[in-house]
């Protein structure tokens, strides 16, 4: 299929389903995913698999701008006001999901339950930490959510994937050792993931500083937006070449820019106007790539992963919020907003295909099935949690369901 025709079909599907979804008050994120699922290979097959494979640039760019938007929320004045609380909560909710999923899955493996192979269980435990910032960010923006839960949520999901990457690198080393019988090394378990995180942050800080300096030479809003696009694309390319985390790197660009660039407000405003169609495409494509045929193959291990991860996220967020004495609404509702899981988790599953060939296909099936459930239910639950917390004004809720 012609690429431009496929893109127009994807946009039309997202817009059409979002108009229908407002009748039942569904968030746009869910509508876009459903629209993509309908036109994808699993349902109508309007967009064939080979066409979706050609959209990798679109999805990569969208993830880059999602990371940039989250990084732009990290203003020093804001961070000083909230202090170290989000870091503590992130550690609790991320490790809570990892530990609980590991305990349950490894426990089933040691108990001899069929299908619970030990290396696979260890890898799935690490993947449980990842949360999809895109869906969360879209819900907050669509409904103009403001309050303690929203303020805590943005930095938590921004830092969540850094923790997930470290946990995954360490767990994959353990899983490979269990599979092969090779000796574990400190470098493989700790030094390599640490170097990746540090390298990504340093590169992002350098690019953010350079971008802030160059922005002074451009006065028009259009040129400032062009500069932003150039730096996001540059960061994506360099991270791909050097094996760094593009999510962390580009978040750092946004964080440095928002604190050092005098024109940060203008740049963020222009970027927010540019990205909605890109985000729409990202979610429609993600929905189209979901394969319904994986659902019957995941079995009991998949059901355990999907359910236990949610419990681990909620319990970890609750305990972390209690430790830092966060607002009562944060303690009650934050965990429910951390359910979505997509891009980073799918990337980890893809890596498992090559690093754990004996179990990679089953890991991928579990993660894709989880993604289908989390990405369809997660945004809806996030909206409900924010509404219960009183952070979505009635007028914003009505406007959010009518927008499209």
XYZ file of C-alpha atoms in Angstrom:
404
model
C 0.000 0.000 0.000
C 1.120 3.528 -0.755
C 2.621 5.043 2.424
C 0.820 8.386 2.139
C -2.498 6.615 1.576
C -1.848 4.429 4.628
C -1.076 7.493 6.756
C -4.291 9.206 5.663
C -6.297 6.070 6.487
C -4.670 5.878 9.927
C -5.471 9.515 10.704
C -9.052 9.144 9.435
C -9.588 6.036 11.576
C -8.291 7.769 14.691
C -10.469 10.840 14.123
C -13.587 8.786 13.343
C -13.362 6.526 16.379
C -12.521 9.445 18.674
C -15.778 11.118 17.626
C -17.706 7.950 18.447
C -15.813 7.428 21.703
C -16.985 10.755 23.110
C -20.502 9.324 23.278
C -19.348 6.907 25.983
C -16.808 9.349 27.463
C -13.697 7.362 26.515
C -10.306 9.148 26.451
C -8.864 9.898 23.018
C -5.927 7.576 23.676
C -8.225 4.575 23.940
C -10.173 5.686 20.875
C -7.021 5.968 18.768
C -5.870 2.503 19.862
C -9.264 0.985 19.040
C -9.297 2.729 15.670
C -5.877 1.290 14.877
C -6.916 -2.170 16.047
C -9.951 -2.092 13.745
C -7.983 -1.196 10.601
C -4.999 -3.379 11.529
C -4.212 -6.951 10.436
C -6.021 -8.496 13.420
C -9.477 -7.185 12.430
C -10.217 -5.640 9.016
C -6.693 -5.857 7.611
C -6.942 -2.498 5.819
C -3.352 -1.761 6.856
C -1.263 -4.892 6.192
C 1.663 -5.885 8.393
C 4.295 -4.864 5.839
C 2.819 -1.359 5.668
C 2.960 -1.017 9.453
C 6.622 -2.031 9.397
C 7.306 1.068 7.313
C 5.903 3.377 9.999
C 8.814 2.895 12.392
C 10.080 6.452 11.783
C 6.698 7.884 12.764
C 6.483 5.892 15.989
C 10.104 6.627 16.899
C 9.613 10.361 16.327
C 6.399 10.335 18.374
C 8.131 8.627 21.285
C 10.863 11.258 21.044
C 8.397 14.137 21.329
C 6.545 12.391 24.130
C 9.822 12.178 26.039
C 10.603 15.810 25.200
C 7.207 16.961 26.486
C 7.671 15.120 29.764
C 11.191 16.508 30.197
C 9.871 20.017 29.629
C 7.759 19.601 32.780
C 10.908 19.395 34.938
C 11.301 23.042 35.877
C 13.742 23.640 38.725
C 11.211 25.740 40.594
C 8.767 22.846 40.365
C 11.351 20.244 41.408
C 12.394 22.334 44.403
C 8.777 22.578 45.435
C 8.063 18.820 45.248
C 11.508 17.785 46.552
C 12.660 14.161 46.529
C 9.183 12.690 46.933
C 8.707 11.561 43.289
C 12.059 9.746 43.301
C 11.059 7.786 46.398
C 7.618 6.982 45.024
C 9.152 5.885 41.703
C 11.514 3.506 43.467
C 8.659 1.972 45.451
C 6.175 1.602 42.585
C 8.738 0.378 40.049
C 10.448 -2.098 42.354
C 7.070 -3.059 43.812
C 5.941 -4.310 40.404
C 9.282 -6.047 39.716
C 9.474 -7.774 43.102
C 5.836 -8.884 43.248
C 5.812 -10.228 39.679
C 9.123 -12.008 40.331
C 7.896 -13.506 43.597
C 4.663 -14.846 42.087
C 6.087 -16.090 38.768
C 9.300 -17.534 40.222
C 7.275 -19.079 43.031
C 5.072 -20.834 40.465
C 8.216 -21.956 38.605
C 9.808 -23.433 41.719
C 6.486 -25.087 42.569
C 6.621 -26.882 39.224
C 3.607 -25.172 37.600
C 3.731 -25.947 33.832
C 4.681 -23.015 31.598
C 6.491 -21.017 34.284
C 10.081 -21.394 33.068
C 12.532 -19.682 35.418
C 14.517 -17.535 32.901
C 11.276 -16.281 31.349
C 9.824 -15.407 34.766
C 12.924 -13.403 35.722
C 12.753 -11.403 32.463
C 9.023 -10.700 32.807
C 9.568 -9.402 36.332
C 11.911 -6.690 35.042
C 9.607 -5.707 32.176
C 6.823 -5.129 34.728
C 8.526 -1.926 35.904
C 7.997 -0.078 32.607
C 5.091 2.363 32.361
C 3.882 4.090 29.195
C 4.199 7.867 29.688
C 2.449 8.622 26.403
C -1.013 7.455 27.434
C -0.752 9.150 30.819
C 0.416 12.442 29.325
C -2.377 12.419 26.742
C -5.078 11.862 29.389
C -3.719 14.662 31.605
C -3.594 17.058 28.662
C -6.965 16.112 27.241
C -8.803 16.650 30.515
C -6.594 19.486 31.822
C -6.050 17.581 35.066
C -4.471 19.590 37.880
C -3.799 18.623 41.483
C -1.534 16.584 43.782
C -1.988 13.291 41.881
C -1.245 14.860 38.482
C 1.771 16.735 39.853
C 3.199 13.544 41.332
C 2.313 11.436 38.296
C 4.302 13.342 35.663
C 7.751 13.076 37.305
C 7.056 9.491 38.400
C 6.295 8.233 34.875
C 9.217 10.274 33.550
C 11.675 8.547 35.889
C 9.987 5.157 35.776
C 11.632 3.914 32.592
C 15.132 4.691 33.883
C 14.468 2.320 36.755
C 12.934 -0.166 34.337
C 15.985 -0.133 32.059
C 18.329 -0.820 34.973
C 16.116 -3.614 36.321
C 15.795 -5.157 32.856
C 19.541 -5.098 32.169
C 20.280 -6.779 35.491
C 17.456 -9.318 35.162
C 18.356 -10.221 31.579
C 21.899 -11.020 32.703
C 20.496 -13.321 35.383
C 18.038 -14.898 32.925
C 20.776 -15.531 30.351
C 22.934 -17.078 33.057
C 20.084 -19.370 34.112
C 19.572 -20.354 30.484
C 23.244 -21.008 29.670
C 24.822 -21.827 33.021
C 27.508 -19.135 32.543
C 28.916 -17.225 35.515
C 27.331 -13.911 36.498
C 29.534 -10.807 36.255
C 29.353 -7.475 38.032
C 29.926 -5.650 34.749
C 26.993 -7.306 33.022
C 24.662 -6.906 35.972
C 25.514 -3.386 37.139
C 28.158 -1.479 35.171
C 26.689 -1.802 31.665
C 23.190 -0.526 32.526
C 24.675 2.239 34.688
C 26.886 3.411 31.826
C 23.888 3.447 29.497
C 21.874 5.623 31.890
C 24.759 8.014 32.588
C 25.659 8.261 28.902
C 22.058 9.037 27.944
C 21.736 11.756 30.578
C 25.081 13.375 29.690
C 24.298 13.388 25.963
C 20.837 14.836 26.598
C 22.244 17.562 28.838
C 24.830 18.528 26.211
C 22.253 18.635 23.411
C 19.812 20.572 25.591
C 22.469 23.157 26.404
C 23.433 23.527 22.740
C 19.792 23.865 21.721
C 19.199 26.535 24.377
C 22.172 28.527 23.056
C 21.162 28.240 19.405
C 17.529 29.198 20.125
C 18.743 32.724 20.920
C 19.593 33.234 17.227
C 16.069 32.486 15.948
C 13.190 34.863 16.553
C 10.237 33.339 14.708
C 8.134 30.623 16.288
C 8.451 28.489 13.156
C 12.240 28.489 13.286
C 12.235 27.631 16.975
C 9.974 24.660 16.238
C 12.260 23.587 13.381
C 15.235 23.735 15.748
C 13.373 21.552 18.257
C 12.504 18.958 15.606
C 16.123 18.891 14.460
C 17.446 18.233 17.958
C 14.884 15.522 18.723
C 15.793 13.753 15.471
C 19.514 14.197 16.173
C 19.129 12.685 19.642
C 17.181 9.728 18.251
C 19.907 9.085 15.686
C 22.828 9.392 18.117
C 21.175 7.155 20.716
C 20.522 4.535 18.068
C 24.153 4.706 16.886
C 25.661 4.599 20.373
C 23.266 2.198 22.072
C 21.850 4.753 24.514
C 18.317 5.293 25.808
C 16.581 7.784 23.527
C 13.787 8.227 26.067
C 16.137 9.356 28.832
C 18.275 11.429 26.478
C 15.397 13.419 24.994
C 13.744 13.900 28.376
C 17.019 15.476 29.478
C 16.991 17.781 26.434
C 13.521 18.992 27.406
C 14.528 19.440 31.050
C 17.653 21.472 30.234
C 15.842 23.570 27.644
C 12.941 24.471 29.935
C 15.349 25.695 32.623
C 18.041 27.449 30.542
C 16.323 28.779 27.427
C 14.627 32.200 27.743
C 12.253 31.236 24.930
C 11.246 27.949 26.592
C 7.601 28.984 26.908
C 7.330 29.778 23.187
C 9.103 26.562 22.185
C 6.883 24.394 24.381
C 3.748 26.111 23.073
C 4.793 25.555 19.451
C 5.714 21.944 20.130
C 2.340 21.312 21.787
C 0.624 22.637 18.650
C 2.760 20.463 16.371
C 2.534 17.116 18.170
C -1.213 16.192 18.385
C -1.395 14.667 14.860
C 1.883 12.842 15.516
C 0.553 11.437 18.795
C -2.678 10.421 17.061
C -0.687 8.471 14.470
C 1.467 6.886 17.144
C -1.498 5.459 19.029
C -3.363 4.380 15.893
C -0.249 2.574 14.637
C 0.290 1.013 18.072
C -3.297 -0.230 18.039
C -2.901 -1.609 14.526
C 0.205 -3.527 15.560
C -1.601 -5.310 18.409
C -2.096 -8.949 17.453
C -5.255 -10.478 18.907
C -4.014 -13.961 18.069
C -1.471 -13.814 20.910
C -4.192 -13.811 23.565
C -4.877 -17.571 23.589
C -1.149 -18.379 23.684
C -0.172 -16.630 26.900
C -2.040 -18.917 29.272
C -1.760 -18.750 33.043
C 1.639 -16.994 33.047
C 0.199 -14.130 31.028
C -2.807 -13.764 33.303
C -0.535 -13.730 36.354
C 1.741 -11.113 34.790
C -1.137 -8.792 33.846
C -2.862 -8.973 37.229
C 0.148 -9.091 39.557
C 1.863 -6.140 37.833
C -1.184 -3.953 38.510
C -1.230 -5.000 42.166
C 2.520 -4.366 42.450
C 2.228 -0.903 40.917
C -0.651 0.107 43.173
C 0.882 -1.356 46.326
C 4.302 0.177 45.622
C 2.802 3.594 44.865
C 0.689 3.416 48.021
C 3.635 2.467 50.251
C 5.956 5.027 48.641
C 3.361 7.772 49.036
C 2.872 6.843 52.679
C 6.630 6.916 53.309
C 6.958 10.466 51.955
C 3.672 11.530 53.579
C 2.144 12.537 50.252
C -1.350 13.956 49.871
C -4.053 11.377 50.796
C -5.373 11.401 47.218
C -1.894 10.517 45.957
C -1.806 7.556 48.310
C -5.216 6.327 47.167
C -5.190 7.008 43.439
C -1.639 7.283 42.073
C -1.211 3.524 41.636
C -4.252 3.334 39.365
C -2.715 5.863 36.963
C 0.413 3.737 36.416
C -1.276 0.860 34.583
C -0.556 1.774 30.902
C 2.377 -0.073 29.343
C 3.497 0.029 25.719
C 6.588 1.172 23.816
C 9.404 0.538 26.298
C 7.981 -2.816 27.391
C 7.530 -3.928 23.782
C 11.118 -2.887 23.061
C 12.309 -4.998 25.992
C 10.304 -7.947 24.675
C 11.899 -7.527 21.247
C 15.333 -7.608 22.858
C 14.371 -10.798 24.675
C 13.824 -12.469 21.301
C 17.536 -12.297 20.577
C 18.963 -12.575 24.093
C 16.651 -15.357 25.282
C 15.811 -17.207 22.054
C 14.333 -20.200 23.879
C 11.762 -18.036 25.658
C 11.663 -14.819 23.621
C 8.526 -15.603 21.626
C 6.540 -16.423 24.765
C 7.816 -13.299 26.541
C 6.755 -11.247 23.536
C 3.309 -12.865 23.509
C 2.782 -12.102 27.209
C 3.913 -8.472 26.839
C 1.806 -7.874 23.714
C -1.255 -9.346 25.381
C -0.579 -7.178 28.421
C -0.149 -4.136 26.200
C -3.513 -4.792 24.575
C -5.228 -4.912 27.964
C -3.252 -2.120 29.634
C -3.475 0.352 26.761
C -7.208 -0.126 26.309
C -8.123 -0.133 30.001
C -5.296 1.999 31.419
C -6.290 5.430 30.062
C -9.898 4.877 31.140
C -8.814 3.905 34.671
C -6.415 6.880 34.755
C -9.265 9.221 33.870
C -11.512 7.677 36.545
C -8.762 7.918 39.180
C -8.095 11.583 38.385
C -11.831 12.272 38.454
C -12.211 10.589 41.852
C -9.289 12.666 43.083
C -11.168 15.793 42.000
C -8.488 16.864 39.509
C -10.635 16.926 36.378
C -13.062 19.867 36.454
C -16.546 19.070 35.183
C -16.134 21.578 32.355
C -12.820 20.045 31.312
C -14.311 16.565 31.376
C -17.127 17.610 29.099
C -14.731 19.439 26.787
C -12.364 16.483 26.748
C -15.021 14.088 25.543
C -16.143 16.550 22.890
C -12.693 17.352 21.524
C -11.384 15.640 18.453
